[in-house]
Coordinates of C-alpha atoms and ligand atoms in Angstrom, one line a residue:
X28 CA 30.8 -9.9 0.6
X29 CA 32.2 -12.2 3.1
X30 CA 35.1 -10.8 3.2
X31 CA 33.7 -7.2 3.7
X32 CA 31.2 -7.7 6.3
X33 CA 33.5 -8.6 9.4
X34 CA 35.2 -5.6 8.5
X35 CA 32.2 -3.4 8.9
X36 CA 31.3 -5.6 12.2
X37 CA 34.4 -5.3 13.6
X38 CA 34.4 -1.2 13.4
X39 CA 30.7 -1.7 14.6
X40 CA 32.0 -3.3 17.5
X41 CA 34.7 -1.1 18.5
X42 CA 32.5 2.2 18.2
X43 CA 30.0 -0.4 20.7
X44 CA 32.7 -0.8 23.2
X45 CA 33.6 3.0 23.4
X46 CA 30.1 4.2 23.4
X47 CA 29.6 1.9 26.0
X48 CA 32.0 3.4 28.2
X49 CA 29.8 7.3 28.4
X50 CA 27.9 6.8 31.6
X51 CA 23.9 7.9 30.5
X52 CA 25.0 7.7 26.5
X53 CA 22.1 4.5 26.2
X54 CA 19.6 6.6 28.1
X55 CA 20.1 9.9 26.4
X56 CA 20.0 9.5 22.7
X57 CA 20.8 12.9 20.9
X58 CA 18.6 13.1 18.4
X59 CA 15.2 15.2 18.2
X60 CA 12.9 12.3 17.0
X61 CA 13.6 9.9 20.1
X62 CA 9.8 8.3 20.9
X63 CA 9.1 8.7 25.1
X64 CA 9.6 5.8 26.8
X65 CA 6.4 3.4 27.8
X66 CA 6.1 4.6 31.5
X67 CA 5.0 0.8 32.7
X68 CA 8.0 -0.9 31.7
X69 CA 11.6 0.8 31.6
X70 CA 13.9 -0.7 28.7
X71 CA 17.2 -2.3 30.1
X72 CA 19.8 -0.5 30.2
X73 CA 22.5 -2.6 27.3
X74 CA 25.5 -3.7 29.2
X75 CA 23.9 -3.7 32.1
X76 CA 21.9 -7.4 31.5
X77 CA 23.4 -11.3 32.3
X78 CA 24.7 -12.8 29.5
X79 CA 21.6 -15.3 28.6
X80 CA 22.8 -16.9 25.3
X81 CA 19.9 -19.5 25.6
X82 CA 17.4 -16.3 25.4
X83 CA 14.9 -15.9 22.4
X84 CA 16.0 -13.7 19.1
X85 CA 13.3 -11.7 17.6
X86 CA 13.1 -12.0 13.8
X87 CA 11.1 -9.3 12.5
X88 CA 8.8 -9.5 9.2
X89 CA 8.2 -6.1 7.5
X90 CA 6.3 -5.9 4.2
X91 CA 5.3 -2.4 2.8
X92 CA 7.5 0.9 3.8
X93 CA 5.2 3.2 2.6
X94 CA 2.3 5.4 3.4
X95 CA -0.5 5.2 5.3
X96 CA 0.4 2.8 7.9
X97 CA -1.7 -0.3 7.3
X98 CA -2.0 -4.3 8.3
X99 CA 1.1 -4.8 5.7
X100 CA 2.2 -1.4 5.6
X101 CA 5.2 0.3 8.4
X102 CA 5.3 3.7 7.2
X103 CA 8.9 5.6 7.2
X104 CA 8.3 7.4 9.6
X105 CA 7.6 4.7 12.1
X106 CA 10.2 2.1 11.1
X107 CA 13.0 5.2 12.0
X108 CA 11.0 4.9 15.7
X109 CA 10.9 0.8 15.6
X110 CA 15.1 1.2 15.1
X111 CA 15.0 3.8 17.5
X112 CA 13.5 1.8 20.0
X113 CA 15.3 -1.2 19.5
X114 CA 18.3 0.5 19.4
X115 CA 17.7 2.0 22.6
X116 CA 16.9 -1.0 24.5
X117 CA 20.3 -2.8 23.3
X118 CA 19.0 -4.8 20.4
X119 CA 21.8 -4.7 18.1
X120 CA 21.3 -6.3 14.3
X121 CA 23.1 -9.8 13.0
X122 CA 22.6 -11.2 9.8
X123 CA 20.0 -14.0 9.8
X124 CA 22.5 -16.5 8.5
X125 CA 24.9 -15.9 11.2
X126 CA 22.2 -16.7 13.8
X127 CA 22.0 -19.8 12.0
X128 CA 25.5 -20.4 12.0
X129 CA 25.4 -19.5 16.1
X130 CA 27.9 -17.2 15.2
X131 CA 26.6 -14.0 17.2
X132 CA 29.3 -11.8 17.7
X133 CA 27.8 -9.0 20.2
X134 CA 29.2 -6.8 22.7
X135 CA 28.2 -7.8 26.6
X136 CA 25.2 -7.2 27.4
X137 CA 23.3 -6.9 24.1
X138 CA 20.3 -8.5 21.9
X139 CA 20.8 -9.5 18.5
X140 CA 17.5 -8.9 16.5
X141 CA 17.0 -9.8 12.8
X142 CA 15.1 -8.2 10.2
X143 CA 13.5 -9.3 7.4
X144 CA 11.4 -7.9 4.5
X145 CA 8.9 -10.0 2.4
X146 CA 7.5 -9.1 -1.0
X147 CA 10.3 -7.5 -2.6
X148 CA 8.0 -4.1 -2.4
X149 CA 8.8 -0.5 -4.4
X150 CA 9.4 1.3 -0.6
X151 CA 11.4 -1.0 0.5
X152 CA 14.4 -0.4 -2.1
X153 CA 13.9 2.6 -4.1
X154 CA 16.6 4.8 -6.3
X155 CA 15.4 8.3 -6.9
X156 CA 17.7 10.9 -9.2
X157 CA 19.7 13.1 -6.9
X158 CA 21.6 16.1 -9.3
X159 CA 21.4 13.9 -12.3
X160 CA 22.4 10.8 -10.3
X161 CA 21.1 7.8 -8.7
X162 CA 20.6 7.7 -5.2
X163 CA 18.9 5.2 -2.1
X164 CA 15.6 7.3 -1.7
X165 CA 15.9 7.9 1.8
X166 CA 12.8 6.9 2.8
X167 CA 12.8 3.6 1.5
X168 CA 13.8 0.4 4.0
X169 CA 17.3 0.7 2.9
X170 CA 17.7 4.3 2.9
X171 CA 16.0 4.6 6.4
X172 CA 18.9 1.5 7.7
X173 CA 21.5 3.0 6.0
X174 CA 20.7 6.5 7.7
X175 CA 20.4 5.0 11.1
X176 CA 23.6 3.1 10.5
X177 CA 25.4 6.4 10.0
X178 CA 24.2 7.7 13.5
X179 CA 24.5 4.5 15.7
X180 CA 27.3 2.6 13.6
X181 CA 27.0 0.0 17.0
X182 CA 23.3 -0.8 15.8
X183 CA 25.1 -3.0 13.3
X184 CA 24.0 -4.0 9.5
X185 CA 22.2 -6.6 8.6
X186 CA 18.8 -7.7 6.9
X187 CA 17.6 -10.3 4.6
X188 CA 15.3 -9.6 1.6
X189 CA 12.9 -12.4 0.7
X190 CA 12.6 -10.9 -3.3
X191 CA 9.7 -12.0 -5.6
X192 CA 11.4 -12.0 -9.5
X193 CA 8.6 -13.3 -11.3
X194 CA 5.7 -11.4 -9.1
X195 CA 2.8 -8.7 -10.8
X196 CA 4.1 -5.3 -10.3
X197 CA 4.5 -3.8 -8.0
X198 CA 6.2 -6.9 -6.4
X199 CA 8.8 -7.7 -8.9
X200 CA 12.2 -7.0 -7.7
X201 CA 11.3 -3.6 -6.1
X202 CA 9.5 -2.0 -9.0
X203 CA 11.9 -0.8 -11.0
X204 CA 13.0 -3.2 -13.7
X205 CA 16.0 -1.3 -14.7
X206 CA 17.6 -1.3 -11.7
X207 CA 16.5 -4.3 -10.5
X208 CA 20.0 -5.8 -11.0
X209 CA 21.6 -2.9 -9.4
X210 CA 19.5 -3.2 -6.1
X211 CA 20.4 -7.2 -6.0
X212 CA 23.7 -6.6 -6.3
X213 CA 24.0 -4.1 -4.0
X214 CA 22.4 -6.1 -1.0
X215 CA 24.5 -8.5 -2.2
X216 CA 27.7 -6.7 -1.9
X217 CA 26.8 -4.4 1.6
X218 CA 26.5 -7.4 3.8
X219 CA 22.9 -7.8 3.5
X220 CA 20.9 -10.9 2.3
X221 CA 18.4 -11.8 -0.4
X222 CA 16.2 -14.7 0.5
X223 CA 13.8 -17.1 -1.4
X224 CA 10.4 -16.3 -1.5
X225 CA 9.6 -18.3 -4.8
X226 CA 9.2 -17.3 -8.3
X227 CA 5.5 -15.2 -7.5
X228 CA 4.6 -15.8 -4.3
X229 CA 3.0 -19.1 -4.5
X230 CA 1.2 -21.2 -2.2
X231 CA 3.2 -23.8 -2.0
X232 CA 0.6 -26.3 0.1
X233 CA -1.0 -26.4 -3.2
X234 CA 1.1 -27.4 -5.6
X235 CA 2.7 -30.8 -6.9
X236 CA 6.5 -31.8 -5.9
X237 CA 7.2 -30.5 -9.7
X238 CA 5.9 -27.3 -9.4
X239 CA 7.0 -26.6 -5.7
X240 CA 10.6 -27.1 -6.8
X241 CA 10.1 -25.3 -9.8
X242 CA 9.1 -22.4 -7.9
X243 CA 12.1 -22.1 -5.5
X244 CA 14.7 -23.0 -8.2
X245 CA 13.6 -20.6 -10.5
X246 CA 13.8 -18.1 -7.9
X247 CA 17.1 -18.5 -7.3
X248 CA 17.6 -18.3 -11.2
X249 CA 16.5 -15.2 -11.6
X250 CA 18.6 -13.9 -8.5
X251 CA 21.7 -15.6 -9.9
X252 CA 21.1 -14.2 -13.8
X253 CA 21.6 -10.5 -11.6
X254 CA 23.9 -11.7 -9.2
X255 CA 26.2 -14.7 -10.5
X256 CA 26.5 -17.5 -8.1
X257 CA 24.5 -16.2 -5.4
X258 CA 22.8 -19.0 -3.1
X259 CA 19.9 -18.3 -1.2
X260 CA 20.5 -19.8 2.1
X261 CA 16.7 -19.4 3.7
X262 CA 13.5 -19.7 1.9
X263 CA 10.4 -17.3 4.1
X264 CA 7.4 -19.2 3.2
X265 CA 4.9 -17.2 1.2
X266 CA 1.7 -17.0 3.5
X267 CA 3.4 -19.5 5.5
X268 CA 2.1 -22.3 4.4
X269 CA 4.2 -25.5 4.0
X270 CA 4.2 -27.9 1.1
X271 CA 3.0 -31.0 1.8
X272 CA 6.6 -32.4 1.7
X273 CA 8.8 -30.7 3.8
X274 CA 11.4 -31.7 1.8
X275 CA 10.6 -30.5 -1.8
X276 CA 11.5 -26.8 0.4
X277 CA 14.7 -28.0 1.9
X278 CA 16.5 -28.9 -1.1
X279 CA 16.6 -30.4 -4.6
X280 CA 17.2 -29.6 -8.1
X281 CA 15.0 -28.1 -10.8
X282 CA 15.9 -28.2 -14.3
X283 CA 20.0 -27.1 -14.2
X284 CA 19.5 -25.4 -10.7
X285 CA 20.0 -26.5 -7.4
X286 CA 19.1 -25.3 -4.2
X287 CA 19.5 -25.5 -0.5
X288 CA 17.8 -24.1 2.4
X289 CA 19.8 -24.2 5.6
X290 CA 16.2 -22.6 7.0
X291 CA 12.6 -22.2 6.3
X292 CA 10.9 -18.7 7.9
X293 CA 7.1 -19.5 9.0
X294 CA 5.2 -15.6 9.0
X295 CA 4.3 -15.6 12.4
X296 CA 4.7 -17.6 15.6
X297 CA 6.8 -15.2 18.3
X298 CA 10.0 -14.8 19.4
X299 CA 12.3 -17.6 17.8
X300 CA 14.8 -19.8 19.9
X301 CA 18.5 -19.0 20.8
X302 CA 20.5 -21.2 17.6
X303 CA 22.2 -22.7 21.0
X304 CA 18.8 -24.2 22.0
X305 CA 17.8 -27.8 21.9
X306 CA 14.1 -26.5 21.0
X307 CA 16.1 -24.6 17.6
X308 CA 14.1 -25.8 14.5
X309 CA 16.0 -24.2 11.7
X310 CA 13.0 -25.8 9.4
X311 CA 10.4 -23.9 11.9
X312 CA 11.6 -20.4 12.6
X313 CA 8.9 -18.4 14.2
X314 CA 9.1 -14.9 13.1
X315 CA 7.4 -11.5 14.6
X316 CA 5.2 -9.4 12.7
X317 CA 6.8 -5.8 12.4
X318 CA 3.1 -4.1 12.8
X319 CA 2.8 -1.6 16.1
X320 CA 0.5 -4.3 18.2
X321 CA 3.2 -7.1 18.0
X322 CA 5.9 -5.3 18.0
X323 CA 4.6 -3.5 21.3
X324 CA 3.7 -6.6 22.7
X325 CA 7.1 -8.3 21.8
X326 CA 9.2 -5.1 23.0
X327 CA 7.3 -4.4 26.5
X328 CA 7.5 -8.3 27.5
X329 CA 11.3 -8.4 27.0
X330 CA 11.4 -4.9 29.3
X331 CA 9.6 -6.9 31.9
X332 CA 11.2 -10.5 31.3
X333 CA 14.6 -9.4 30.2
X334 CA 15.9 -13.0 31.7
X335 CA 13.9 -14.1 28.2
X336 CA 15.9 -12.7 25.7
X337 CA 19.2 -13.5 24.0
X338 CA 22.0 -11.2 25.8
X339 CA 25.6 -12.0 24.3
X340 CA 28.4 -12.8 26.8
X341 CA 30.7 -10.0 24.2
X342 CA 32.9 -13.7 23.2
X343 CA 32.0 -15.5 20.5
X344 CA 34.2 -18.4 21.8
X345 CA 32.3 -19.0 25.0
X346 CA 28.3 -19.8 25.8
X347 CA 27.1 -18.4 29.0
X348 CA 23.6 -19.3 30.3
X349 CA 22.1 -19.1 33.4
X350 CA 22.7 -21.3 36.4
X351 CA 21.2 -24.8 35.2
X352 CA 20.1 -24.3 31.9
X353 CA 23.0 -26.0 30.6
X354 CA 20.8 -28.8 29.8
X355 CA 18.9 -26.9 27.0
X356 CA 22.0 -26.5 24.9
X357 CA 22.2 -28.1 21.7
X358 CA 25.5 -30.1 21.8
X359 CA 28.3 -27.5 21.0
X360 CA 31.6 -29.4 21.1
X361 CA 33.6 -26.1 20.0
X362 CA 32.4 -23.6 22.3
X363 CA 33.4 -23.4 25.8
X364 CA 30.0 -23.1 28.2
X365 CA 30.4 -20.7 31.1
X366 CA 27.1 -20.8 33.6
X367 CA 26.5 -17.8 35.0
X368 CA 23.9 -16.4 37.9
Ligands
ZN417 ZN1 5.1 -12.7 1.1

């Protein structure tokens, strides 16, 4: 998987820099679904923003991809538009665990943006029979990414699925127990990740040391009896809430498994920090709600305060924030910082 996704990035990057080049190409998207602008506030044109790699990342939190829309439900329909309109305003997608790393490798001028799914729901990975073989329904969550990657290849690929295995159906692993392996391994193997969200989804402010390790071991498990050796590098926090060790989350042992969380996802809380920023809590990421009121409001106050969001400087070698800011940086002894306006 490693080895495959910087192949896909780099061709993702390449088809950026050339689309790049056709004067209007950002503005006049071809295709016949394209959602009319917001006349109060005019998305930035990508390419055309400073370089602010000390600007906030939105992390979005789908749950349900089904119909009708609903408090935890996007329907297909209007998770195409949410890419659409991401897309259009230069948000470009990069795996949550590179955002970690601080390992954003962008064209100039663009937003990384992270997506995340909770609940391991049927919509969001379905296989329907196609001519007597399987196929990504393609209106599930992965259908609809995979579709939209096909079109805008410089979107980019990337999202993390935070999978219940031991949840009631219709939570368990997507809903379809005999392909549940096949789904894990294929997020596995496309570039995508699968996250913790414990064993069924538990509350883990109220449980003992014992059983809050228990729960995020056994997760992993499960993942690992479909998918051999896989770690789960982020655990999203069912309901959000925290146990009341911080630690028992972060990283321990449960019966032969071990884990490790290089993150912990909270289920709400805005846009999160740059990974650059000293105010970065990797234990404390705020995530974004993907339903239409916060996405609006998330979306229309990066139109008006584009100097608030993440724009890459296109080199992954360098750091470029605005005039003064340098003090906000985390210490980053292997990257060069260049200050811009
Ligand atoms: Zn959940």
């Amino acid at each position: 998987m490693r080895r495959y996704f910087p192949v896909l990035l780099a061709a993702a990057l390449l088809l950026t820099s050339l689309t790049l080049l056709r004067p209007g190409e950002s503005r006049e998207p071809s295709t016949a679904l394209r959602t009319p602008l917001p006349s109060t506030a005019l998305p930035a044109e990508p390419g055309r923003l400073a370089p602010n790699e000390l600007g906030r990342v939105m992390i979005l939190e789908y749950h349900k991809i089904d119909h009708p829309e609903e408090r935890w439900t996007r329907t297909p329909e209007n998770f195409r538009r949410d890419l659409r309109r991401l897309w259009e305003r230069g948000y470009r997608l990069v795996a949550l665990n590179d955002y970690l790393d601080g390992r954003i490798s962008l064209p100039r001028g663009t937003t990384p943006l992270i997506l995340t799914f909770d609940d391991s729901s049927p919509g969001q990975f379905r296989y329907i029979e196609k001519n007597g073989e399987l196929a990504i329904d393609p209106d599930c969550a992965v259908g609809i990414l995979e579709a939209f990657e096909r079109e805008h290849p410089e979107f980019g690929h990337a999202a993390t699925f935070y999978v219940l295995p031991g949840a009631d159906p219709p939570n368990r692993l997507f809903n379809q127990p005999a392909h549940a392996g096949a789904k894990l391994r294929h997020l596995a193997s496309r570039g995508y990740e699968i996250g913790n969200h414990t064993l069924w989804h538990a509350n883990l402010s109220k449980y003992s040391e014992d059983v809050v390790r228990k729960q995020v071991a056994s997760a992993q498990t499960w993942v690992q009896a479909h998918v051999p050796g896989y770690r789960m590098r982020t655990l999203a926090l069912p309901m959000g809430a925290y146990p009341r060790d911080l630690q028992w989350a972060v990283s321990g042992k449960s019966g032969d498994m071990s884990y490790r969380h290089d993150a912990i996802l909270m289920v709400a809380g805005g846009a999160a920090p740059s990974p650059h920023s000293r105010s970065f809590d990797a234990y404390h990421l705020p995530r974004i709600q993907a339903v239409e009121s916060d996405l609006k409001h998330w979306i229309d106050h990066f139109d008006r305060r584009p100097d608030d969001r993440y724009v890459s400087d296109g080199d992954p070698a360098t750091l470029t924030v605005t005039r003064g800011a340098a003090a906000k940086l985390r210490p980053a002894p292997s990257l060069r910082i260049l200050e811009g306006s």
